PDB file of C-alpha atoms in Angstrom:
ATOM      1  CA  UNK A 269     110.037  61.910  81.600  1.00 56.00           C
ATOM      2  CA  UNK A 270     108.667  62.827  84.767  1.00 57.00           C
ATOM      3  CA  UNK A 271     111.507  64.740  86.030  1.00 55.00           C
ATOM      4  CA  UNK A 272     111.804  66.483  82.633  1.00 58.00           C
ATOM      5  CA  UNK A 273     107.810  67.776  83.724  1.00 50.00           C
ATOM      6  CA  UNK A 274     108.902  68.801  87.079  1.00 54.00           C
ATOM      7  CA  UNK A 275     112.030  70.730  86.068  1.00 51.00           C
ATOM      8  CA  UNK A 276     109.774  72.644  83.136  1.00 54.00           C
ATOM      9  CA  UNK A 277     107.370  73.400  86.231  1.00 51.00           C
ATOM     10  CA  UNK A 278     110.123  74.716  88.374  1.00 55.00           C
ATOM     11  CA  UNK A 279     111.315  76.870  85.574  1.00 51.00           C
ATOM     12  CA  UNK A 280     108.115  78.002  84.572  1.00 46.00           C
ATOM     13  CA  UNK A 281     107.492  79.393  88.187  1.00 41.00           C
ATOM     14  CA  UNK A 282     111.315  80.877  88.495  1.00 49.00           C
ATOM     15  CA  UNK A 283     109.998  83.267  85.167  1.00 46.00           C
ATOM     16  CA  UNK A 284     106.799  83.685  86.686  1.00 46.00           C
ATOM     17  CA  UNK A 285     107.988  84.706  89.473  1.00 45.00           C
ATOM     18  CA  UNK A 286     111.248  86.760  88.290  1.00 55.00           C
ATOM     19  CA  UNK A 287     108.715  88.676  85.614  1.00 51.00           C
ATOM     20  CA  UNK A 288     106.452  89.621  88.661  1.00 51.00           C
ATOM     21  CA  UNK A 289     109.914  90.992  90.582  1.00 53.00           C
ATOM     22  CA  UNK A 290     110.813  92.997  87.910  1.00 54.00           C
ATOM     23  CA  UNK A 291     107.373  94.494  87.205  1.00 50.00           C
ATOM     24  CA  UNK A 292     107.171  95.168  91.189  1.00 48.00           C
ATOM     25  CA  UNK A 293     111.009  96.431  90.634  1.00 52.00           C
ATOM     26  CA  UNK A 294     110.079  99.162  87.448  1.00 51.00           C
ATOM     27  CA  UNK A 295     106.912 100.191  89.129  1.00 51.00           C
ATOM     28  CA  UNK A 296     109.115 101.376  92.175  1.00 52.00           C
ATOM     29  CA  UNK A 297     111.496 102.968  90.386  1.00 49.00           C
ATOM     30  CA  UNK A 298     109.053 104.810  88.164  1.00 48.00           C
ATOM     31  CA  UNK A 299     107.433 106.039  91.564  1.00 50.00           C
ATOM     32  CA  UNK A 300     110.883 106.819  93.372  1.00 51.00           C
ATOM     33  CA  UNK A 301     110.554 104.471  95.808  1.00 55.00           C
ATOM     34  CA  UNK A 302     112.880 101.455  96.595  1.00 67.00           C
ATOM     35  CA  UNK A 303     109.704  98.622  98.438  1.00 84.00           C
ATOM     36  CA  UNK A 304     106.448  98.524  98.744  1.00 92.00           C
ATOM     37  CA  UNK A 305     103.924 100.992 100.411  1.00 95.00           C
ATOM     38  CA  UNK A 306     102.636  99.520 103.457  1.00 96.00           C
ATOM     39  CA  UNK A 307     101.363 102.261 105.968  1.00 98.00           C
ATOM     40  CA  UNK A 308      98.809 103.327 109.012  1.00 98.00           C
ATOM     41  CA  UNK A 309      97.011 106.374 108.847  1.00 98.00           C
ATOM     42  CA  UNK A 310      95.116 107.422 111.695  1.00 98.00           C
ATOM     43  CA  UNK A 311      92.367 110.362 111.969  1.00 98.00           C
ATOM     44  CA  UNK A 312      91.682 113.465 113.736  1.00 97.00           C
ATOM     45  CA  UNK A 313      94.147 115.503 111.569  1.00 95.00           C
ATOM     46  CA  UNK A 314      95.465 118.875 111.575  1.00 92.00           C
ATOM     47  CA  UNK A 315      94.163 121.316 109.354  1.00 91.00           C
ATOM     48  CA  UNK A 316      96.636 122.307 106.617  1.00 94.00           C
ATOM     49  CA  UNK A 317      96.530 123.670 103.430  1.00 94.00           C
ATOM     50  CA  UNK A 318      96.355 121.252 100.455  1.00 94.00           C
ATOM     51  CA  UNK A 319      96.874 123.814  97.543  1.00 93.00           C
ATOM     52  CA  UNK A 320     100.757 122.655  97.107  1.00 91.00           C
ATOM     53  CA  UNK A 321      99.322 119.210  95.919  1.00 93.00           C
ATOM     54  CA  UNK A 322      97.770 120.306  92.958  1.00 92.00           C
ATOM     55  CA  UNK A 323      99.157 123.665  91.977  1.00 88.00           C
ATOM     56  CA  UNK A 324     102.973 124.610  91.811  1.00 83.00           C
ATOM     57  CA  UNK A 325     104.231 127.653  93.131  1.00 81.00           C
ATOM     58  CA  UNK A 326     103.948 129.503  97.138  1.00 85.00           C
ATOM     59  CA  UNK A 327     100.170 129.829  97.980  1.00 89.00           C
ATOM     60  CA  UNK A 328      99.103 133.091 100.174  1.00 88.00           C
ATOM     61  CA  UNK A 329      96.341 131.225 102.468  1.00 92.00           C
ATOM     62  CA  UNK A 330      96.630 131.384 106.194  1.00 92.00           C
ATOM     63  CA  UNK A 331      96.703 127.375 107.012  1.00 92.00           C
ATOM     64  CA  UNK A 332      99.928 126.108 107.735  1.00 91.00           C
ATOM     65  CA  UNK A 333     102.162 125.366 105.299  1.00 88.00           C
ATOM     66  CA  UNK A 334     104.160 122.030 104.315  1.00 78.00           C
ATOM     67  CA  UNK A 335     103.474 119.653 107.062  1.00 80.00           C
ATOM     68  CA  UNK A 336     103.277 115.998 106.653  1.00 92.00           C
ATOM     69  CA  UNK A 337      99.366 115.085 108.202  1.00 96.00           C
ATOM     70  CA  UNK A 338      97.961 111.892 107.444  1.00 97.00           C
ATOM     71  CA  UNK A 339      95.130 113.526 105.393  1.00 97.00           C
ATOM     72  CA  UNK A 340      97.975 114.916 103.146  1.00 96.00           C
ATOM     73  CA  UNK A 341     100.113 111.328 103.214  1.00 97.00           C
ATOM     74  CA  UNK A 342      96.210 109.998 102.052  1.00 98.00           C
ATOM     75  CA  UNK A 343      95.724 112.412  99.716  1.00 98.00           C
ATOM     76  CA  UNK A 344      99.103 112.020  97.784  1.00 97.00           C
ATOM     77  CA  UNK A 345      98.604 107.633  97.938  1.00 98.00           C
ATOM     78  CA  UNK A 346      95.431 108.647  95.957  1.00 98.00           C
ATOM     79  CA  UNK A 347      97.062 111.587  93.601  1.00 98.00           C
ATOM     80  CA  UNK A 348      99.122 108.003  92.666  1.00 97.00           C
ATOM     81  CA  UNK A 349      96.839 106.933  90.108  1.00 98.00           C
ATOM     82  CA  UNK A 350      97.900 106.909  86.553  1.00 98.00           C
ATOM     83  CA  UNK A 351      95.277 104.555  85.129  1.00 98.00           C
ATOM     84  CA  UNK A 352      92.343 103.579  87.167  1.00 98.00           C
ATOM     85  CA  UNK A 353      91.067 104.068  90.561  1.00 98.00           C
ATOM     86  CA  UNK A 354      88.057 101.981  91.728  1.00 98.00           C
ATOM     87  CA  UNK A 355      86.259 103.775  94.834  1.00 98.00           C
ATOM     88  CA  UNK A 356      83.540 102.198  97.222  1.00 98.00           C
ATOM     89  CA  UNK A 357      82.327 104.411  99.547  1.00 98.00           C
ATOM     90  CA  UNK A 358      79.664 105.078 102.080  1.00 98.00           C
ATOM     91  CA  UNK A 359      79.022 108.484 102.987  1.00 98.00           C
ATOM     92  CA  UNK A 360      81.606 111.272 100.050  1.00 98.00           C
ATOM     93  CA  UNK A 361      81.248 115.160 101.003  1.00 98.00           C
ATOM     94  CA  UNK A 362      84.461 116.211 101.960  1.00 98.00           C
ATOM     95  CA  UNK A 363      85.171 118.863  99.092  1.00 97.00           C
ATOM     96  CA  UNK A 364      89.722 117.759  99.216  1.00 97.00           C
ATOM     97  CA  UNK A 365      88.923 114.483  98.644  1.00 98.00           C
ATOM     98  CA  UNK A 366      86.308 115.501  95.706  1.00 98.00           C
ATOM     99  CA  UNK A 367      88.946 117.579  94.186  1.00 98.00           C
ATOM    100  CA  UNK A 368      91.679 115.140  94.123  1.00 98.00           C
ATOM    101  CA  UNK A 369      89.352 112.932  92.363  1.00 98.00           C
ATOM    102  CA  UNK A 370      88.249 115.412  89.880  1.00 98.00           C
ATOM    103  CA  UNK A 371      91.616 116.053  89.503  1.00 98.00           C
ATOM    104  CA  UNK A 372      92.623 112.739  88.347  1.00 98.00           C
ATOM    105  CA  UNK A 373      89.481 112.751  86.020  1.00 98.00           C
ATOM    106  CA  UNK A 374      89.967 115.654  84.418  1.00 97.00           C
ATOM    107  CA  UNK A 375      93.851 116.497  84.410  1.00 95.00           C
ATOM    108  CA  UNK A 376      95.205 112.936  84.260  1.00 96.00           C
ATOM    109  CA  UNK A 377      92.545 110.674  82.439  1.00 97.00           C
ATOM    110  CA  UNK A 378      92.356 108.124  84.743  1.00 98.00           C
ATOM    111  CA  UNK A 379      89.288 105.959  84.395  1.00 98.00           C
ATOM    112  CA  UNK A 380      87.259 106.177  87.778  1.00 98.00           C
ATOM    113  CA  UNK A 381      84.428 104.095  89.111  1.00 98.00           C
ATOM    114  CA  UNK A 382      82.756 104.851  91.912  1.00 98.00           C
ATOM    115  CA  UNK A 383      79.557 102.751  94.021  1.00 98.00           C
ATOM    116  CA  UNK A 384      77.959 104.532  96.780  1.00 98.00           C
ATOM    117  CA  UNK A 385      75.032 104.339  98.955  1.00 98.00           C
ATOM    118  CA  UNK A 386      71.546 105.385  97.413  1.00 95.00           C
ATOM    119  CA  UNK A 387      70.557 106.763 100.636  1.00 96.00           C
ATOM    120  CA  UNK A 388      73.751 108.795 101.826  1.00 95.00           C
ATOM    121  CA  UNK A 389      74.539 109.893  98.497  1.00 96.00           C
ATOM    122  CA  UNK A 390      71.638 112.238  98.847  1.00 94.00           C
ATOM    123  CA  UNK A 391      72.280 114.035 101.999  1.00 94.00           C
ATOM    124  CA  UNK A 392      73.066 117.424 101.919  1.00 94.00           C
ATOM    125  CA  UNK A 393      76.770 118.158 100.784  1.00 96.00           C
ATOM    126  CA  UNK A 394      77.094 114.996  98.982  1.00 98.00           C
ATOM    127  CA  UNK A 395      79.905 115.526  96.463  1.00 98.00           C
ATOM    128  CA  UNK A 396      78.322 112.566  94.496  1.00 98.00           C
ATOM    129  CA  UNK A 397      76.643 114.697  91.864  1.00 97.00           C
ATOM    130  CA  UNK A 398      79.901 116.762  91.383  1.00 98.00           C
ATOM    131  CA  UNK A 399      81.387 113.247  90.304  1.00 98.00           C
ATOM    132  CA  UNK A 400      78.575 112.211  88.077  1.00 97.00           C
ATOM    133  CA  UNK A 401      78.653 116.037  86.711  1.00 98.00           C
ATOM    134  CA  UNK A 402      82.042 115.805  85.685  1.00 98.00           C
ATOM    135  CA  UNK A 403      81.503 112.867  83.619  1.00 98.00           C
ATOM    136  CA  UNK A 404      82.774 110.063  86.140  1.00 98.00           C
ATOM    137  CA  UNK A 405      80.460 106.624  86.197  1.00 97.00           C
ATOM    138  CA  UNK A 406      79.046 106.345  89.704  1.00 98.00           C
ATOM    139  CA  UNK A 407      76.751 103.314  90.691  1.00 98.00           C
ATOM    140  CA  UNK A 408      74.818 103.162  94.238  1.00 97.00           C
ATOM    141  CA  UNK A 409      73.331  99.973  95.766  1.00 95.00           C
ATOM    142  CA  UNK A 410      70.506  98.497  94.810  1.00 94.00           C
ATOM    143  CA  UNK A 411      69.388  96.889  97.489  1.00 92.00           C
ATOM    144  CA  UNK A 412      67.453  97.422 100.676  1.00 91.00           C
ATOM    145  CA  UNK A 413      70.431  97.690 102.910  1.00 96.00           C
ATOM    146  CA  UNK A 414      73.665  99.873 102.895  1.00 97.00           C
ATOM    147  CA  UNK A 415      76.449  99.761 100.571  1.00 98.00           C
ATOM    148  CA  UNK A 416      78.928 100.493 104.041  1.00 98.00           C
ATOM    149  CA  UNK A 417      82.261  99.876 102.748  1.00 98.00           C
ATOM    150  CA  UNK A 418      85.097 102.208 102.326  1.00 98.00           C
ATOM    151  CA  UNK A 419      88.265 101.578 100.552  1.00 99.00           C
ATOM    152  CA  UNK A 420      89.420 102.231  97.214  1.00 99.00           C
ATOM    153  CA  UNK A 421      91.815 100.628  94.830  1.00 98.00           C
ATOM    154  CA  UNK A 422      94.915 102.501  93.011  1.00 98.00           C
ATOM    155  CA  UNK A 423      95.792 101.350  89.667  1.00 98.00           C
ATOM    156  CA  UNK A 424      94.326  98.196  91.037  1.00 98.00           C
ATOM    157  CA  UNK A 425      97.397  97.301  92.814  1.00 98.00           C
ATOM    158  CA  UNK A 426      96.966  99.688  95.774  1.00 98.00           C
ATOM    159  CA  UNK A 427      94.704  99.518  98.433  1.00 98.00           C
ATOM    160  CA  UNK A 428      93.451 102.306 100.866  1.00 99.00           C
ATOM    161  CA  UNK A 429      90.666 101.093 103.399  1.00 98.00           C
ATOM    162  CA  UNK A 430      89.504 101.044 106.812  1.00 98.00           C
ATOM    163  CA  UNK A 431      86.877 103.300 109.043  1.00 98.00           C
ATOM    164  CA  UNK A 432      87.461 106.824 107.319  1.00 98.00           C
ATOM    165  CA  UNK A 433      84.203 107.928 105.823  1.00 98.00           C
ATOM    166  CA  UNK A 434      85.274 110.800 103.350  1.00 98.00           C
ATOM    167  CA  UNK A 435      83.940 113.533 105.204  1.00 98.00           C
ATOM    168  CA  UNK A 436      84.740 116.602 107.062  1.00 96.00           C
ATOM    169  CA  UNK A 437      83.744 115.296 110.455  1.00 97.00           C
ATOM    170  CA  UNK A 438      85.464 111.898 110.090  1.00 98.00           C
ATOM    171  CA  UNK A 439      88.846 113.511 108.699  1.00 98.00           C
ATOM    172  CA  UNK A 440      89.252 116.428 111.420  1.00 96.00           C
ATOM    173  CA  UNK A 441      86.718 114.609 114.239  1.00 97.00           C
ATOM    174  CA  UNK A 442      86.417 111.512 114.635  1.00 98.00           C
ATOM    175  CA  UNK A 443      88.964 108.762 115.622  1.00 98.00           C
ATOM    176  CA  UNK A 444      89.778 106.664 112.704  1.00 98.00           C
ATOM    177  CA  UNK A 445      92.117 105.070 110.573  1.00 98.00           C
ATOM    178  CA  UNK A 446      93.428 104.170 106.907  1.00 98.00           C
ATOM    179  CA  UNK A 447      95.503 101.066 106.042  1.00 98.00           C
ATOM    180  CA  UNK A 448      97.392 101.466 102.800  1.00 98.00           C
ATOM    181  CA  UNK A 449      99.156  98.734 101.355  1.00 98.00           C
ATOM    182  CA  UNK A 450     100.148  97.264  97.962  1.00 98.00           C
ATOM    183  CA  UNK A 451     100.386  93.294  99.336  1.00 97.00           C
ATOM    184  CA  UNK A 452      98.549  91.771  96.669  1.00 97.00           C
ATOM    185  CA  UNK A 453      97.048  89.064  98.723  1.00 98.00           C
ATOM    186  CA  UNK A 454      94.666  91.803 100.110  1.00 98.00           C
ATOM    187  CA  UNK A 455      94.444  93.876  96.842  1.00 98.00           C
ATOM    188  CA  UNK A 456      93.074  91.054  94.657  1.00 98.00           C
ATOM    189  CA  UNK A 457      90.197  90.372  97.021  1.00 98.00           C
ATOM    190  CA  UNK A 458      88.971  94.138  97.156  1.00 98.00           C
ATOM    191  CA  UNK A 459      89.193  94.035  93.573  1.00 98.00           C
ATOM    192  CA  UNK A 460      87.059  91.327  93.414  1.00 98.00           C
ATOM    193  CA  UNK A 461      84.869  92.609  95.807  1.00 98.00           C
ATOM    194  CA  UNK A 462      84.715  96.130  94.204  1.00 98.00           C
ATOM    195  CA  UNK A 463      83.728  94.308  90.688  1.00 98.00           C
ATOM    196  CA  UNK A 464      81.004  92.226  92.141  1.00 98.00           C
ATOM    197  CA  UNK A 465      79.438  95.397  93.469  1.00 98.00           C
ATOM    198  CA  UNK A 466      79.771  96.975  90.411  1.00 98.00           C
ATOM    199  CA  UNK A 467      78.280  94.579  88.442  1.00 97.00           C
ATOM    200  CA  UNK A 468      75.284  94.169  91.223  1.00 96.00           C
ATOM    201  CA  UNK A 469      74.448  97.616  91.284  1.00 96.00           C
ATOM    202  CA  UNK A 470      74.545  97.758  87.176  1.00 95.00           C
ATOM    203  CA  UNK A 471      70.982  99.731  86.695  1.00 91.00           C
ATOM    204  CA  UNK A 472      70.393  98.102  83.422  1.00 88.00           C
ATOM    205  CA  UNK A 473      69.525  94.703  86.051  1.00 78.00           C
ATOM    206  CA  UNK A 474      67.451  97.431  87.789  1.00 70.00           C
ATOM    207  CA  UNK A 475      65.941 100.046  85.495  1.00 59.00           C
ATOM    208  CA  UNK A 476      63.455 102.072  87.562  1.00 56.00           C
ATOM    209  CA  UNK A 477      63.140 105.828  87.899  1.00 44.00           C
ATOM    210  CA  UNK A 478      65.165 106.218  91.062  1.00 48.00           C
ATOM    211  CA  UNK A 479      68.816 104.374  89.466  1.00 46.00           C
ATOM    212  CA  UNK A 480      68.657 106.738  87.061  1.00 46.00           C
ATOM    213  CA  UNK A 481      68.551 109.867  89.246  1.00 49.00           C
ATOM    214  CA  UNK A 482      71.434 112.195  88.211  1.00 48.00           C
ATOM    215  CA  UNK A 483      72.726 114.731  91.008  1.00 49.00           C
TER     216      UNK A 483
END
């Protein structure tokens, strides 16, 4: 009898674990690639133009044309999402990354969340109340400290974090870097992280005049 347990267990992980490999297997071949994305980005970055990304067709501008940066690599991982993308962020004004965002929003319908920093997200050129404008939920911490993190989760099976503020300076300044990766064992714990934030920083636990302010 006990052997007949352990067999069902051993087959009941083999499916488990098959069903998982052919999920992972459809989800490349539905985004025409053959493994998983696991990639370094790292910051200063040329300046190039962006407009290709969104818009088909030659563009006119004067910035280079068709190069590979890591801001573009970046900005494509994130134009990735076709369901959800859960963002938690420190300091949000660079006007690419807001459109890419706004772009999933509004062209694609994917569900965004976003948690911030109640102080940073008022400094001037904040794309914050662009976000909130547009319709997109946006939380900020509650609490007496910074909300410092930056990383966001694609489709909640693709991770982008590390020291990259999105912002001007800290895309064509400073030194930095982006780790992208879709190993699960450091997905799920973002995730988790990203939800207890959200939940935290839900201003119905909080309901005072400043976590309703709308940019």
């Amino acid at each position: 009898m006990g052997k007949t347990f352990k067999l069902l267990a051993i087959g009941v992980v083999a499916v488990t674990l098959s069903l998982e490999g052919i999920s992972w297997l459809l989800r490349c071949l539905r985004d025409g690639r053959g493994r998983p994305v696991k990639e370094v980005l790292f910051f200063p970055t040329t300046v190039t133009c962006i407009n290709h990304l969104f818009l088909p067709g030659p563009c006119s501008c004067s910035l280079p044309h068709g190069d590979s940066t890591p801001f573009t690599r970046l900005l494509r991982h994130l134009l990735s999402a076709r369901s959800s993308l859960d963002l938690c962020i420190f300091a949000f004004s660079s006007q690419e990354l807001c459109r890419v965002v706004l772009e999933l929003h509004r062209q694609h319908g994917v569900s965004v969340r976003v948690v911030t920093d109640k102080d940073y997200m008022m400094i001037s050129g904040s794309q914050i109340g662009a976000l909130r404008k547009a319709g997109i939920s946006v939380r900020h911490e509650l609490g007496g400290f910074h909300m410092h993190h930056k990383f966001a989760v694609v489709d909640k099976k693709l991770l982008i974090t590390g020291s990259l503020n999105w912002t001007h300076q800290a895309v064509q300044g400073n030194k930095e870097n982006v780790l992208v990766t879709e190993d699960s064992g450091f997905v799920r714990p973002f995730l988790q992280e990203f939800e207890k934030l959200w939940d935290a920083n839900d201003p119905a636990r909080s309901p005072t005049l400043s976590d309703f302010i709308m940019l």
